[in-house]
């Protein structure tokens, strides 16, 4: 079965082709136009998806060496995400599915991130714990089987990537701040400044405290002192902030491992590209005899390979979505959006 996957939930227009679960091509066109605004501008994102979608799909098809008639089914993100952005990929997918009479599989973007560990070998067996950390989401999930999962914890305020991006802005780094902080932290001293680590009950996360603390810390130096601090200690400040976020993520993850006894751990979403998080998770899993699954950085970020793979798994289980499937900006993670057939 050859599946065309389409993803347009935020600021990446993406298409991918998967044959029997094996990736043939993956194309991501990232909208750099938001950089100068320091964040994603929804209206501009939607318009740019419209400009790019046809070419992106064409490139994915030619990269896979197939043409539209070779496609057996279409997988597409229906939510969560920006409504205007979701609509572009979804309308395209529905139009193509309708015109060609192809089955359609609506994929929840979070399920997509979870399935990013199924794009390449080695793939995890069930059950596994999955930390989904991106610009819009921070969730800790126990994945028991195909599309059967239990949400253990989520963020009470900012997403982990959002905290990276906001603090990156405070530090005068380009948008998005996450990869910039990661790069700037190289060689820095993570103990230079002790940023607070929120510790909530259960498995929930909170990143607004560390973000506000970064603001007070920087403002506390005054304009001149702040400039000097960042000139002399940018690496140390970045490493210290990054260490606090990584500690908070790892503390929930280790707690869940201890409580559930699950021996496989996956980390996905844009923030899973973070080198300190990858190192901390690898060291922990090594020490504890756990298997760790983290996608290559290219599949950590938003992409359509994960949507095509997730869609393929739905389709082979006989699950399809009706052509009346609508974009759902706030799609709940566990929401059933599929009808069997
Ligand atoms: O998964 P993604 O591409 O989009 C969403 O679904 O949100 O994640 C983007 C987020 C951004 O907040 C970005 O700053 C963050 O992932 N990110 C990183 C790194 N690379 C991307 N955060 C920390 N370290 C990185 N290396
Ligand atoms: Zn995402």
Short mmCIF file of C-alpha atoms and ligand atoms in Angstrom, two decimals, residues 7 9-10 12 80 109-110 112-113 132-137 269-270 300-303 306, ligand 2:
data_model
loop_
_atom_site.label_atom_id
_atom_site.label_comp_id
_atom_site.label_asym_id
_atom_site.label_seq_id
_atom_site.Cartn_x
_atom_site.Cartn_y
_atom_site.Cartn_z
CA UNK A 7 1.08 17.88 7.03
CA UNK A 9 -0.63 22.19 10.91
CA UNK A 10 1.73 25.06 11.67
CA UNK A 12 5.86 23.65 7.70
CA UNK A 80 -4.45 20.17 16.48
CA UNK A 109 -0.71 15.65 14.89
CA UNK A 110 0.32 14.22 18.29
CA UNK A 112 1.98 11.70 14.12
CA UNK A 113 4.79 12.72 16.50
CA UNK A 132 6.13 14.42 23.00
CA UNK A 133 7.90 17.76 23.29
CA UNK A 134 7.43 20.44 20.67
CA UNK A 135 6.64 24.10 20.21
CA UNK A 136 2.96 23.52 20.83
CA UNK A 137 2.85 20.40 23.01
CA UNK A 269 8.71 16.41 18.69
CA UNK A 270 10.95 19.36 17.86
CA UNK A 300 11.76 15.28 15.32
CA UNK A 301 10.51 18.47 13.68
CA UNK A 302 7.15 18.63 11.94
CA UNK A 303 7.18 16.44 8.85
CA UNK A 306 5.27 10.66 10.52
ZN1 LIG B 2 4.61 19.10 15.80
#
